[in-house]
Amino acid sequence: MKEKIEALLNEVRSLTASSADEVEQMRIKYLSKKGEISQLFNDFKNVAGDEKRIVGQMLNELKNVTQQRLSEMKEAFENQVSAENMVDMSRSESPIEFGTRHPLSIVKNEIIDIFSRLGFTVAEGPEIEDDWHVFGALNFPPEHPARDMQDTFFIEKNPDILLRTHTSSVQSHVITTQKPPIRVLCPGRVYRNEAISYRAHCFFHQVEGLYIDKNVSFADLKQALLYFAKEMFGEGTQIRLRPSYFPFTEPSAEMDISCDLCGGKGCAFCKHTGWVEILGCGMVDPAVLEACGIDSKVYSGYAFGMGVERIANLKFRCKDLRMFSENDLRFLKQFDSAL
Ligand code: DAH
């Protein structure tokens, strides 16, 4: 009996299987009721008394070793991944590339982000407009040159319908539909009948700002714009307001920022003035408030408008405006982490 146990022990220790089924067959062969090991346990009653202790120990060891070996093999098959859901490590990497944000979107979002810290929310309006919202409500006289076909795209069949030339048109919508206090930013695309060159395009993007409330002053406007300039171009940035004219603001101004290329000393970029123009602004003309149904004796407001391409050019020093709309990935991919 002892030799038989020894022999089985050696046999069991060197067992190998090529499938889970084979392991099950082995279990039946050794451990089932009629299996070889169970038979030995049956024969145990015939072992002589003085041998019982040692043979008993050997039998138990044999059973334990067999159980252990079989469960090891079974587990190995359970953990094996089947061919269908196996990951093919030799395959090349996924060809899907992540997109990047368009530089104009990056700049537009940055403008919105800065003014939203001053309480501005976003309002949008249509790109195809009527004359009143683009010009009439904004105090443009009937003979104003902006209404000229040379400057504006009109719809041939109906000269009252045109592509908006500025996002100031959204002002007209907001003032006629909302009650003060109003504090909105109006980002969007605008169209002008211009010859396309490295510095002009027939469409570009603007962000308009409008604030109407009681007691809004020019000082409020200046403070908001100074905050914007410092946030956008750096803490050391200075601003300068030059008197100007827009039909919808009175007084009107154009704002320059100190040239960050030369630090204000004067260079080719700032045409040796030390200053770069970035936006138009002013106090909303009372005539605009009245045209849109707001009492100009109670309320006042300021407005400003800037070109997104212009700000992007200042930030990224892009030499040709056309690159923003050509969709050349080699150009567009450069701006992802630029801000
Ligand atoms: N609408 C002007 C333009 O397209 C920009 C502008 C100037 C907007 C002054 C304003 C403003 O709100 O107050 O050139």
GROMACS .gro file of C-alpha atoms and ligand atoms in nm:
model
  353
    1MET     CA    1   0.000   0.000   0.000
    2LYS     CA    2   0.279   0.241   0.091
    3GLU     CA    3   0.445   0.191  -0.251
    4LYS     CA    4   0.118   0.252  -0.425
    5ILE     CA    5   0.067   0.578  -0.236
    6GLU     CA    6   0.424   0.688  -0.315
    7ALA     CA    7   0.376   0.608  -0.682
    8LEU     CA    8   0.045   0.798  -0.700
    9LEU     CA    9   0.198   1.095  -0.519
   10ASN     CA   10   0.472   1.120  -0.784
   11GLU     CA   11   0.218   1.078  -1.060
   12VAL     CA   12  -0.008   1.352  -0.922
   13ARG     CA   13   0.280   1.596  -0.867
   14SER     CA   14   0.374   1.584  -1.234
   15LEU     CA   15   0.019   1.608  -1.373
   16THR     CA   16  -0.040   1.847  -1.665
   17ALA     CA   17  -0.359   1.918  -1.860
   18SER     CA   18  -0.439   2.095  -2.185
   19SER     CA   19  -0.800   2.183  -2.107
   20ALA     CA   20  -1.042   2.235  -1.819
   21ASP     CA   21  -1.218   1.916  -1.936
   22GLU     CA   22  -0.903   1.714  -1.888
   23VAL     CA   23  -0.872   1.845  -1.532
   24GLU     CA   24  -1.226   1.728  -1.462
   25GLN     CA   25  -1.143   1.382  -1.600
   26MET     CA   26  -0.846   1.369  -1.360
   27ARG     CA   27  -1.066   1.464  -1.068
   28ILE     CA   28  -1.295   1.176  -1.152
   29LYS     CA   29  -1.000   0.940  -1.194
   30TYR     CA   30  -0.846   1.018  -0.853
   31LEU     CA   31  -1.100   1.173  -0.624
   32SER     CA   32  -1.450   1.060  -0.724
   33LYS     CA   33  -1.622   0.793  -0.509
   34LYS     CA   34  -1.477   0.517  -0.722
   35GLY     CA   35  -1.152   0.704  -0.792
   36GLU     CA   36  -0.808   0.561  -0.716
   37ILE     CA   37  -0.751   0.763  -0.400
   38SER     CA   38  -1.099   0.689  -0.265
   39GLN     CA   39  -1.027   0.320  -0.326
   40LEU     CA   40  -0.712   0.347  -0.114
   41PHE     CA   41  -0.917   0.506   0.167
   42ASN     CA   42  -1.151   0.205   0.142
   43ASP     CA   43  -0.857  -0.033   0.165
   44PHE     CA   44  -0.726   0.151   0.470
   45LYS     CA   45  -0.935  -0.071   0.703
   46ASN     CA   46  -0.716  -0.366   0.601
   47VAL     CA   47  -0.392  -0.199   0.705
   48ALA     CA   48  -0.222  -0.356   1.003
   49GLY     CA   49  -0.273  -0.171   1.332
   50ASP     CA   50   0.087  -0.056   1.382
   51GLU     CA   51   0.101   0.076   1.023
   52LYS     CA   52  -0.226   0.266   1.042
   53ARG     CA   53  -0.080   0.592   1.173
   54ILE     CA   54   0.187   0.630   0.907
   55VAL     CA   55  -0.030   0.506   0.619
   56GLY     CA   56  -0.310   0.737   0.734
   57GLN     CA   57  -0.075   1.036   0.720
   58MET     CA   58   0.048   0.935   0.374
   59LEU     CA   59  -0.306   0.894   0.244
   60ASN     CA   60  -0.409   1.237   0.371
   61GLU     CA   61  -0.104   1.394   0.212
   62LEU     CA   62  -0.183   1.227  -0.118
   63LYS     CA   63  -0.541   1.356  -0.108
   64ASN     CA   64  -0.432   1.711  -0.022
   65VAL     CA   65  -0.162   1.723  -0.287
   66THR     CA   66  -0.407   1.593  -0.551
   67GLN     CA   67  -0.676   1.844  -0.459
   68GLN     CA   68  -0.424   2.127  -0.463
   69ARG     CA   69  -0.273   2.031  -0.800
   70LEU     CA   70  -0.615   1.991  -0.963
   71SER     CA   71  -0.741   2.326  -0.837
   72GLU     CA   72  -0.422   2.497  -0.957
   73MET     CA   73  -0.474   2.362  -1.306
   74LYS     CA   74  -0.844   2.449  -1.305
   75GLU     CA   75  -0.774   2.807  -1.204
   76ALA     CA   76  -0.514   2.845  -1.479
   77PHE     CA   77  -0.779   2.760  -1.740
   78GLU     CA   78  -1.040   2.988  -1.585
   79ASN     CA   79  -0.802   3.285  -1.600
   80GLN     CA   80  -0.708   3.223  -1.957
   81VAL     CA   81  -0.866   3.487  -2.190
   82SER     CA   82  -1.051   3.335  -2.478
   83ALA     CA   83  -0.920   3.413  -2.825
   84GLU     CA   84  -1.214   3.636  -2.922
   85ASN     CA   85  -1.176   3.889  -2.643
   86MET     CA   86  -0.801   3.882  -2.626
   87VAL     CA   87  -0.629   4.223  -2.670
   88ASP     CA   88  -0.404   4.218  -2.971
   89MET     CA   89  -0.090   4.387  -2.842
   90SER     CA   90   0.072   4.383  -3.183
   91ARG     CA   91  -0.189   4.617  -3.336
   92SER     CA   92  -0.078   4.970  -3.414
   93GLU     CA   93  -0.197   5.256  -3.194
   94SER     CA   94  -0.543   5.405  -3.246
   95PRO     CA   95  -0.536   5.641  -3.545
   96ILE     CA   96  -0.788   5.880  -3.384
   97GLU     CA   97  -0.626   6.212  -3.304
   98PHE     CA   98  -0.776   6.463  -3.066
   99GLY     CA   99  -0.885   6.793  -3.220
  100THR     CA  100  -0.763   7.126  -3.095
  101ARG     CA  101  -0.957   7.441  -3.025
  102HIS     CA  102  -0.956   7.705  -3.298
  103PRO     CA  103  -0.739   8.005  -3.203
  104LEU     CA  104  -1.035   8.241  -3.248
  105SER     CA  105  -1.245   8.025  -3.013
  106ILE     CA  106  -0.963   8.028  -2.760
  107VAL     CA  107  -0.949   8.408  -2.770
  108LYS     CA  108  -1.329   8.453  -2.775
  109ASN     CA  109  -1.364   8.225  -2.472
  110GLU     CA  110  -1.092   8.415  -2.291
  111ILE     CA  111  -1.272   8.748  -2.356
  112ILE     CA  112  -1.600   8.600  -2.228
  113ASP     CA  113  -1.424   8.451  -1.929
  114ILE     CA  114  -1.269   8.784  -1.828
  115PHE     CA  115  -1.593   8.984  -1.859
  116SER     CA  116  -1.798   8.713  -1.693
  117ARG     CA  117  -1.594   8.787  -1.380
  118LEU     CA  118  -1.748   9.137  -1.397
  119GLY     CA  119  -2.099   8.992  -1.418
  120PHE     CA  120  -2.147   8.987  -1.797
  121THR     CA  121  -2.350   8.709  -1.956
  122VAL     CA  122  -2.361   8.609  -2.323
  123ALA     CA  123  -2.634   8.710  -2.569
  124GLU     CA  124  -2.645   8.607  -2.932
  125GLY     CA  125  -2.831   8.742  -3.233
  126PRO     CA  126  -2.886   8.654  -3.600
  127GLU     CA  127  -2.621   8.703  -3.869
  128ILE     CA  128  -2.889   8.782  -4.129
  129GLU     CA  129  -3.048   9.101  -4.007
  130ASP     CA  130  -3.278   9.385  -4.104
  131ASP     CA  131  -3.161   9.742  -4.153
  132TRP     CA  132  -3.324   9.865  -3.832
  133HIS     CA  133  -3.132   9.634  -3.595
  134VAL     CA  134  -2.794   9.692  -3.763
  135PHE     CA  135  -2.824  10.064  -3.844
  136GLY     CA  136  -3.156  10.231  -3.770
  137ALA     CA  137  -3.185  10.160  -3.398
  138LEU     CA  138  -2.817  10.244  -3.357
  139ASN     CA  139  -2.862  10.600  -3.475
  140PHE     CA  140  -2.704  10.562  -3.820
  141PRO     CA  141  -2.853  10.839  -4.040
  142PRO     CA  142  -3.020  10.715  -4.362
  143GLU     CA  143  -2.736  10.838  -4.581
  144HIS     CA  144  -2.457  10.684  -4.368
  145PRO     CA  145  -2.182  10.523  -4.585
  146ALA     CA  146  -2.202  10.193  -4.393
  147ARG     CA  147  -2.537  10.142  -4.563
  148ASP     CA  148  -2.357  10.163  -4.895
  149MET     CA  149  -2.342   9.849  -5.110
  150GLN     CA  150  -1.963   9.893  -5.115
  151ASP     CA  151  -1.946   9.820  -4.743
  152THR     CA  152  -2.239   9.593  -4.669
  153PHE     CA  153  -2.375   9.272  -4.820
  154PHE     CA  154  -2.745   9.320  -4.893
  155ILE     CA  155  -2.990   9.055  -5.008
  156GLU     CA  156  -3.063   9.149  -5.370
  157LYS     CA  157  -3.438   9.090  -5.360
  158ASN     CA  158  -3.491   9.283  -5.038
  159PRO     CA  159  -3.250   9.565  -4.953
  160ASP     CA  160  -3.391   9.574  -4.601
  161ILE     CA  161  -3.222   9.239  -4.531
  162LEU     CA  162  -2.845   9.227  -4.495
  163LEU     CA  163  -2.556   9.041  -4.335
  164ARG     CA  164  -2.474   9.219  -4.011
  165THR     CA  165  -2.163   9.433  -4.032
  166HIS     CA  166  -2.108   9.442  -3.656
  167THR     CA  167  -2.232   9.264  -3.344
  168SER     CA  168  -2.362   9.597  -3.216
  169SER     CA  169  -2.684   9.478  -3.383
  170VAL     CA  170  -2.733   9.238  -3.092
  171GLN     CA  171  -2.753   9.548  -2.869
  172SER     CA  172  -3.072   9.650  -3.050
  173HIS     CA  173  -3.228   9.310  -2.981
  174VAL     CA  174  -3.122   9.302  -2.617
  175ILE     CA  175  -3.231   9.660  -2.536
  176THR     CA  176  -3.573   9.611  -2.694
  177THR     CA  177  -3.640   9.278  -2.524
  178GLN     CA  178  -3.478   9.310  -2.180
  179LYS     CA  179  -3.517   9.552  -1.894
  180PRO     CA  180  -3.216   9.715  -1.721
  181PRO     CA  181  -2.992   9.630  -1.551
  182ILE     CA  182  -2.846   9.477  -1.866
  183ARG     CA  183  -2.491   9.343  -1.875
  184VAL     CA  184  -2.423   9.134  -2.186
  185LEU     CA  185  -2.146   9.026  -2.418
  186CYS     CA  186  -2.240   8.953  -2.777
  187PRO     CA  187  -1.986   8.738  -2.961
  188GLY     CA  188  -2.035   8.648  -3.326
  189ARG     CA  189  -1.939   8.659  -3.691
  190VAL     CA  190  -1.981   8.975  -3.898
  191TYR     CA  191  -1.957   9.044  -4.272
  192ARG     CA  192  -1.822   9.334  -4.475
  193ASN     CA  193  -1.784   9.382  -4.846
  194GLU     CA  194  -1.404   9.400  -4.838
  195ALA     CA  195  -1.140   9.270  -5.077
  196ILE     CA  196  -0.969   8.974  -4.910
  197SER     CA  197  -0.604   9.031  -4.823
  198TYR     CA  198  -0.359   8.943  -4.546
  199ARG     CA  199  -0.512   9.217  -4.331
  200ALA     CA  200  -0.882   9.217  -4.429
  201HIS     CA  201  -1.149   8.955  -4.488
  202CYS     CA  202  -1.512   8.963  -4.594
  203PHE     CA  203  -1.605   8.803  -4.264
  204PHE     CA  204  -1.450   8.822  -3.921
  205HIS     CA  205  -1.552   8.803  -3.556
  206GLN     CA  206  -1.641   9.056  -3.292
  207VAL     CA  207  -1.737   9.066  -2.928
  208GLU     CA  208  -1.968   9.347  -2.828
  209GLY     CA  209  -2.019   9.452  -2.467
  210LEU     CA  210  -2.316   9.643  -2.329
  211TYR     CA  211  -2.395   9.762  -1.978
  212ILE     CA  212  -2.710   9.960  -1.898
  213ASP     CA  213  -2.820  10.058  -1.549
  214LYS     CA  214  -2.883  10.366  -1.336
  215ASN     CA  215  -2.578  10.592  -1.293
  216VAL     CA  216  -2.340  10.410  -1.529
  217SER     CA  217  -2.049  10.644  -1.597
  218PHE     CA  218  -1.752  10.673  -1.830
  219ALA     CA  219  -1.531  10.591  -1.529
  220ASP     CA  220  -1.708  10.253  -1.503
  221LEU     CA  221  -1.632  10.188  -1.869
  222LYS     CA  222  -1.268  10.282  -1.830
  223GLN     CA  223  -1.227  10.063  -1.522
  224ALA     CA  224  -1.386   9.760  -1.690
  225LEU     CA  225  -1.165   9.801  -1.998
  226LEU     CA  226  -0.848   9.846  -1.790
  227TYR     CA  227  -0.932   9.527  -1.603
  228PHE     CA  228  -0.988   9.348  -1.935
  229ALA     CA  229  -0.658   9.470  -2.085
  230LYS     CA  230  -0.456   9.363  -1.783
  231GLU     CA  231  -0.621   9.021  -1.767
  232MET     CA  232  -0.584   8.963  -2.140
  233PHE     CA  233  -0.238   9.105  -2.206
  234GLY     CA  234  -0.068   9.104  -1.866
  235GLU     CA  235  -0.061   9.306  -1.546
  236GLY     CA  236   0.184   9.565  -1.684
  237THR     CA  237  -0.047   9.663  -1.972
  238GLN     CA  238  -0.154  10.027  -1.992
  239ILE     CA  239  -0.454  10.165  -2.178
  240ARG     CA  240  -0.515  10.492  -2.361
  241LEU     CA  241  -0.854  10.627  -2.471
  242ARG     CA  242  -0.863  10.852  -2.778
  243PRO     CA  243  -1.175  11.052  -2.868
  244SER     CA  244  -1.354  10.905  -3.167
  245TYR     CA  245  -1.695  10.888  -3.330
  246PHE     CA  246  -1.958  10.613  -3.354
  247PRO     CA  247  -2.325  10.693  -3.427
  248PHE     CA  248  -2.446  10.484  -3.132
  249THR     CA  249  -2.219  10.619  -2.855
  250GLU     CA  250  -2.165  10.969  -2.720
  251PRO     CA  251  -1.896  11.037  -2.620
  252SER     CA  252  -1.707  10.773  -2.818
  253ALA     CA  253  -1.350  10.657  -2.788
  254GLU     CA  254  -1.099  10.417  -2.931
  255MET     CA  255  -0.884  10.225  -2.690
  256ASP     CA  256  -0.516  10.148  -2.739
  257ILE     CA  257  -0.301   9.923  -2.524
  258SER     CA  258   0.070   9.974  -2.465
  259CYS     CA  259   0.268   9.773  -2.720
  260ASP     CA  260   0.400   9.466  -2.541
  261LEU     CA  261   0.660   9.398  -2.813
  262CYS     CA  262   0.862   9.711  -2.745
  263GLY     CA  263   0.724   9.792  -2.399
  264GLY     CA  264   0.592  10.126  -2.528
  265LYS     CA  265   0.923  10.251  -2.671
  266GLY     CA  266   0.802  10.224  -3.030
  267CYS     CA  267   0.864   9.951  -3.289
  268ALA     CA  268   0.751   9.844  -3.637
  269PHE     CA  269   0.456   9.651  -3.491
  270CYS     CA  270   0.308   9.959  -3.320
  271LYS     CA  271   0.417  10.184  -3.606
  272HIS     CA  272   0.660  10.350  -3.365
  273THR     CA  273   0.385  10.495  -3.149
  274GLY     CA  274   0.418  10.257  -2.851
  275TRP     CA  275   0.043  10.196  -2.868
  276VAL     CA  276  -0.182   9.942  -3.048
  277GLU     CA  277  -0.551  10.002  -3.111
  278ILE     CA  278  -0.777   9.722  -2.989
  279LEU     CA  279  -1.138   9.839  -2.959
  280GLY     CA  280  -1.406  10.104  -2.993
  281CYS     CA  281  -1.625  10.211  -2.703
  282GLY     CA  282  -1.837  10.486  -2.554
  283MET     CA  283  -2.147  10.583  -2.358
  284VAL     CA  284  -2.463  10.453  -2.524
  285ASP     CA  285  -2.620  10.747  -2.708
  286PRO     CA  286  -2.953  10.842  -2.536
  287ALA     CA  287  -3.111  10.833  -2.884
  288VAL     CA  288  -3.036  10.457  -2.899
  289LEU     CA  289  -3.194  10.397  -2.557
  290GLU     CA  290  -3.504  10.593  -2.657
  291ALA     CA  291  -3.532  10.416  -2.997
  292CYS     CA  292  -3.536  10.086  -2.809
  293GLY     CA  293  -3.787  10.195  -2.544
  294ILE     CA  294  -3.562  10.273  -2.247
  295ASP     CA  295  -3.598  10.602  -2.056
  296SER     CA  296  -3.265  10.778  -2.109
  297LYS     CA  297  -3.335  11.016  -1.818
  298VAL     CA  298  -3.332  10.722  -1.576
  299TYR     CA  299  -3.079  10.492  -1.737
  300SER     CA  300  -2.737  10.528  -1.892
  301GLY     CA  301  -2.493  10.274  -2.026
  302TYR     CA  302  -2.165  10.199  -2.191
  303ALA     CA  303  -2.078   9.980  -2.488
  304PHE     CA  304  -1.763   9.850  -2.648
  305GLY     CA  305  -1.679   9.634  -2.946
  306MET     CA  306  -1.362   9.450  -3.041
  307GLY     CA  307  -1.241   9.231  -3.325
  308VAL     CA  308  -1.151   8.879  -3.214
  309GLU     CA  309  -0.897   8.838  -3.500
  310ARG     CA  310  -0.726   9.158  -3.389
  311ILE     CA  311  -0.689   9.038  -3.029
  312ALA     CA  312  -0.575   8.695  -3.155
  313ASN     CA  313  -0.314   8.864  -3.376
  314LEU     CA  314  -0.182   9.059  -3.081
  315LYS     CA  315  -0.163   8.746  -2.869
  316PHE     CA  316  -0.028   8.508  -3.132
  317ARG     CA  317   0.146   8.746  -3.377
  318CYS     CA  318  -0.016   8.586  -3.677
  319LYS     CA  319   0.092   8.772  -3.991
  320ASP     CA  320  -0.191   8.674  -4.225
  321LEU     CA  321  -0.556   8.705  -4.122
  322ARG     CA  322  -0.661   8.454  -4.388
  323MET     CA  323  -0.497   8.171  -4.196
  324PHE     CA  324  -0.780   8.182  -3.942
  325SER     CA  325  -1.030   8.064  -4.202
  326GLU     CA  326  -0.820   7.834  -4.422
  327ASN     CA  327  -0.845   7.532  -4.193
  328ASP     CA  328  -0.485   7.430  -4.240
  329LEU     CA  329  -0.425   7.183  -3.958
  330ARG     CA  330  -0.054   7.266  -3.943
  331PHE     CA  331  -0.157   7.620  -3.844
  332LEU     CA  332  -0.455   7.533  -3.625
  333LYS     CA  333  -0.272   7.272  -3.416
  334GLN     CA  334  -0.030   7.525  -3.274
  335PHE     CA  335  -0.272   7.702  -3.041
  336ASP     CA  336  -0.404   7.423  -2.822
  337SER     CA  337  -0.209   7.509  -2.510
  338ALA     CA  338  -0.114   7.862  -2.614
  339LEU     CA  339  -0.319   8.026  -2.340
  340DAH     N1  340  -1.948   9.840  -3.397
  340DAH     C1  341  -1.816   9.897  -3.404
  340DAH     C2  342  -1.743   9.843  -3.527
  340DAH     O1  343  -1.785   9.745  -3.581
  340DAH     C3  344  -1.738   9.868  -3.282
  340DAH     C4  345  -1.790   9.941  -3.165
  340DAH     C5  346  -1.745  10.070  -3.138
  340DAH     C6  347  -1.881   9.885  -3.082
  340DAH     C7  348  -1.790  10.140  -3.030
  340DAH     C8  349  -1.930   9.956  -2.971
  340DAH     C9  350  -1.883  10.085  -2.948
  340DAH     O2  351  -2.021   9.907  -2.888
  340DAH     O3  352  -1.929  10.150  -2.840
  340DAH     O4  353  -1.642   9.897  -3.564
   0.00000   0.00000   0.00000
